PDB file of C-alpha atoms in Angstrom:
ATOM      1  CA  MET A 174     112.524  84.815  97.829  1.00 51.00           C
ATOM      2  CA  THR A 175     109.684  82.502  98.499  1.00 54.00           C
ATOM      3  CA  HIS A 176     107.058  82.174  95.598  1.00 59.00           C
ATOM      4  CA  ASP A 177     108.236  82.648  91.673  1.00 59.00           C
ATOM      5  CA  PRO A 178     105.641  82.905  90.948  1.00 63.00           C
ATOM      6  CA  TYR A 179     103.399  83.820  93.459  1.00 65.00           C
ATOM      7  CA  PRO A 180      99.748  82.340  92.873  1.00 66.00           C
ATOM      8  CA  LEU A 181      96.748  84.461  93.473  1.00 66.00           C
ATOM      9  CA  PRO A 182      93.415  82.189  93.128  1.00 65.00           C
ATOM     10  CA  THR A 183      90.661  84.250  93.845  1.00 65.00           C
ATOM     11  CA  GLY A 184      87.768  81.820  93.896  1.00 66.00           C
ATOM     12  CA  SER A 185      86.275  82.941  90.677  1.00 61.00           C
ATOM     13  CA  PHE A 186      90.017  83.310  88.900  1.00 57.00           C
ATOM     14  CA  ASP A 187      92.647  81.623  89.419  1.00 55.00           C
ATOM     15  CA  LEU A 188      95.429  84.838  88.559  1.00 56.00           C
ATOM     16  CA  ALA A 189      98.008  83.000  85.737  1.00 44.00           C
ATOM     17  CA  ILE A 190     100.303  85.662  87.249  1.00 44.00           C
ATOM     18  CA  ASP A 191     103.670  83.920  85.886  1.00 40.00           C
ATOM     19  CA  LEU A 192     103.647  85.654  82.439  1.00 30.00           C
ATOM     20  CA  GLY A 193     107.008  84.872  80.596  1.00 33.00           C
ATOM     21  CA  ALA A 194     109.571  87.147  81.697  1.00 36.00           C
ATOM     22  CA  GLU A 195     106.564  89.538  83.460  1.00 45.00           C
ATOM     23  CA  LYS A 196     105.333  88.109  86.771  1.00 49.00           C
ATOM     24  CA  VAL A 197     104.761  88.481  90.258  1.00 53.00           C
ATOM     25  CA  ILE A 198     107.427  86.730  92.751  1.00 57.00           C
ATOM     26  CA  ALA A 199     107.242  86.759  96.672  1.00 56.00           C
ATOM     27  CA  ALA A 200     109.773  87.771  98.738  1.00 59.00           C
ATOM     28  CA  TYR A 201     110.978  89.324 101.866  1.00 58.00           C
ATOM     29  CA  ARG A 202     112.995  92.507 102.707  1.00 62.00           C
ATOM     30  CA  GLY A 203     114.148  92.220 106.214  1.00 65.00           C
ATOM     31  CA  GLU A 204     111.162  91.228 108.352  1.00 69.00           C
ATOM     32  CA  GLN A 205     108.384  92.791 105.546  1.00 75.00           C
ATOM     33  CA  ARG A 206     106.676  90.361 103.290  1.00 81.00           C
ATOM     34  CA  ILE A 207     106.760  91.880  99.778  1.00 83.00           C
ATOM     35  CA  ALA A 208     105.152  90.591  96.476  1.00 84.00           C
ATOM     36  CA  ILE A 209     106.702  92.129  93.244  1.00 85.00           C
ATOM     37  CA  GLU A 210     105.218  92.761  89.808  1.00 87.00           C
ATOM     38  CA  ILE A 211     107.593  92.754  87.271  1.00 87.00           C
ATOM     39  CA  LYS A 212     107.024  95.092  84.176  1.00 89.00           C
ATOM     40  CA  SER A 213     109.454  95.563  81.197  1.00 88.00           C
ATOM     41  CA  PHE A 214     107.807  98.091  79.443  1.00 89.00           C
ATOM     42  CA  LEU A 215     109.229  96.629  76.108  1.00 88.00           C
ATOM     43  CA  GLY A 216     106.173  97.550  73.419  1.00 88.00           C
ATOM     44  CA  PRO A 217     105.545 100.523  71.772  1.00 89.00           C
ATOM     45  CA  SER A 218     103.043 102.176  73.669  1.00 92.00           C
ATOM     46  CA  LYS A 219     103.971 102.916  77.139  1.00 92.00           C
ATOM     47  CA  ILE A 220     100.778 104.384  78.338  1.00 93.00           C
ATOM     48  CA  SER A 221      98.709 101.467  76.915  1.00 93.00           C
ATOM     49  CA  GLN A 222     101.421  98.980  78.885  1.00 93.00           C
ATOM     50  CA  PHE A 223     101.396 101.318  81.994  1.00 94.00           C
ATOM     51  CA  TYR A 224      97.260 100.990  81.360  1.00 94.00           C
ATOM     52  CA  GLY A 225      97.514  97.167  81.186  1.00 92.00           C
ATOM     53  CA  ALA A 226     100.155  97.315  84.515  1.00 93.00           C
ATOM     54  CA  LEU A 227      97.700  99.376  86.661  1.00 95.00           C
ATOM     55  CA  GLY A 228      94.936  96.994  86.241  1.00 93.00           C
ATOM     56  CA  GLN A 229      96.753  94.122  87.116  1.00 90.00           C
ATOM     57  CA  PHE A 230      98.354  96.003  89.929  1.00 92.00           C
ATOM     58  CA  ILE A 231      94.938  96.781  91.085  1.00 93.00           C
ATOM     59  CA  ALA A 232      93.769  93.499  90.737  1.00 90.00           C
ATOM     60  CA  TYR A 233      96.658  91.457  92.160  1.00 88.00           C
ATOM     61  CA  ARG A 234      96.662  93.900  95.269  1.00 90.00           C
ATOM     62  CA  THR A 235      93.155  92.970  96.133  1.00 90.00           C
ATOM     63  CA  ALA A 236      94.019  89.413  95.739  1.00 86.00           C
ATOM     64  CA  LEU A 237      96.711  89.709  97.399  1.00 84.00           C
ATOM     65  CA  HIS A 238      94.752  91.399 100.382  1.00 87.00           C
ATOM     66  CA  THR A 239      92.378  88.437 100.514  1.00 86.00           C
ATOM     67  CA  GLN A 240      94.832  85.902 100.649  1.00 84.00           C
ATOM     68  CA  ASP A 241      98.033  87.492 102.450  1.00 84.00           C
ATOM     69  CA  ALA A 242      96.821  91.335 103.959  1.00 87.00           C
ATOM     70  CA  ALA A 243     100.311  91.489 105.170  1.00 85.00           C
ATOM     71  CA  ARG A 244     102.135  91.123 102.050  1.00 84.00           C
ATOM     72  CA  ILE A 245     102.948  94.067 100.239  1.00 87.00           C
ATOM     73  CA  LEU A 246     103.287  94.586  96.346  1.00 88.00           C
ATOM     74  CA  TYR A 247     105.332  96.605  94.485  1.00 90.00           C
ATOM     75  CA  LEU A 248     105.143  97.043  90.603  1.00 92.00           C
ATOM     76  CA  ALA A 249     108.839  96.925  89.430  1.00 91.00           C
ATOM     77  CA  VAL A 250     109.884  98.731  86.267  1.00 93.00           C
ATOM     78  CA  PRO A 251     113.021  99.098  84.250  1.00 94.00           C
ATOM     79  CA  ASP A 252     114.880 102.689  85.908  1.00 95.00           C
ATOM     80  CA  ASP A 253     115.020 104.032  82.397  1.00 95.00           C
ATOM     81  CA  ILE A 254     111.142 103.846  82.148  1.00 95.00           C
ATOM     82  CA  TYR A 255     110.997 105.412  85.393  1.00 96.00           C
ATOM     83  CA  ASP A 256     112.989 108.359  84.922  1.00 96.00           C
ATOM     84  CA  ARG A 257     111.418 108.692  80.904  1.00 95.00           C
ATOM     85  CA  PHE A 258     107.348 107.675  81.865  1.00 95.00           C
ATOM     86  CA  PHE A 259     107.056 107.117  85.195  1.00 96.00           C
ATOM     87  CA  LEU A 260     108.089 110.782  85.983  1.00 96.00           C
ATOM     88  CA  THR A 261     106.072 112.420  84.087  1.00 95.00           C
ATOM     89  CA  PRO A 262     103.061 114.683  85.854  1.00 95.00           C
ATOM     90  CA  PHE A 263      99.812 112.627  84.644  1.00 95.00           C
ATOM     91  CA  VAL A 264     101.784 109.192  85.285  1.00 94.00           C
ATOM     92  CA  GLN A 265     102.864 110.488  88.951  1.00 95.00           C
ATOM     93  CA  GLU A 266      99.116 111.683  89.553  1.00 95.00           C
ATOM     94  CA  LEU A 267      97.656 108.151  88.725  1.00 94.00           C
ATOM     95  CA  VAL A 268     100.686 106.721  90.737  1.00 94.00           C
ATOM     96  CA  THR A 269      99.557 108.675  93.586  1.00 94.00           C
ATOM     97  CA  GLN A 270      95.709 108.020  93.384  1.00 95.00           C
ATOM     98  CA  ASN A 271      95.820 104.414  93.057  1.00 94.00           C
ATOM     99  CA  GLN A 272      98.805 104.342  95.470  1.00 93.00           C
ATOM    100  CA  LEU A 273     100.974 102.150  93.492  1.00 94.00           C
ATOM    101  CA  TYR A 274     104.124 100.787  95.071  1.00 94.00           C
ATOM    102  CA  LEU A 275     107.082 101.193  92.645  1.00 95.00           C
ATOM    103  CA  LEU A 276     110.376  99.327  92.039  1.00 91.00           C
ATOM    104  CA  THR A 277     113.159  99.875  89.801  1.00 94.00           C
ATOM    105  CA  TYR A 278     115.614  97.778  88.524  1.00 91.00           C
ATOM    106  CA  SER A 279     118.505  98.544  85.858  1.00 91.00           C
ATOM    107  CA  ILE A 280     118.348  96.225  83.101  1.00 87.00           C
ATOM    108  CA  LYS A 281     122.559  96.471  82.234  1.00 89.00           C
ATOM    109  CA  SER A 282     123.458  95.734  85.956  1.00 89.00           C
ATOM    110  CA  GLU A 283     120.121  93.538  86.868  1.00 83.00           C
ATOM    111  CA  SER A 284     120.078  95.162  90.208  1.00 86.00           C
ATOM    112  CA  LEU A 285     117.410  97.287  92.156  1.00 86.00           C
ATOM    113  CA  GLU A 286     118.063 101.057  91.667  1.00 91.00           C
ATOM    114  CA  LYS A 287     114.803 102.094  93.726  1.00 91.00           C
ATOM    115  CA  TRP A 288     111.625 101.494  96.633  1.00 90.00           C
ATOM    116  CA  ILE A 289     109.093 104.098  96.453  1.00 91.00           C
ATOM    117  CA  PRO A 290     108.454 104.421  98.803  1.00 82.00           C
ATOM    118  CA  LEU A 291     110.892 102.204 100.968  1.00 73.00           C
ATOM    119  CA  PRO A 292     108.948  99.147 102.442  1.00 64.00           C
ATOM    120  CA  ASN A 293     109.739 100.093 106.118  1.00 64.00           C
ATOM    121  CA  ILE A 294     107.787 103.299 105.824  1.00 65.00           C
ATOM    122  CA  VAL A 295     104.477 101.481 104.209  1.00 65.00           C
ATOM    123  CA  SER A 296     101.754 101.488 106.208  1.00 56.00           C
ATOM    124  CA  LYS A 297      99.175  98.699 105.681  1.00 54.00           C
TER     125      LYS A 297
END
């Protein structure tokens, strides 16, 4: 991990990324530079939280492209939320159309579970 949280000044806006438990971190995976936006999806409306997460992801990816184009942004979500919500056809379509890169994590074991897609097959 290189930055926790990862700053993304955009000129007009300094994106305040550290949102308590939800934040963006910068890290390396092998030789690849990545940034991870962590979301917990603890609120009652998963779709409303998804709208917010998708908007943030797009804004952060755009700012990241300007600041550090080689770094790949991932959205980290709990594995149970991924299984129950992200695999629905509508959300899958949004993920695909918006080229959202996902990382799932286990809250119980505090471990990373899945990279979707794997960072070594992501092209910039």
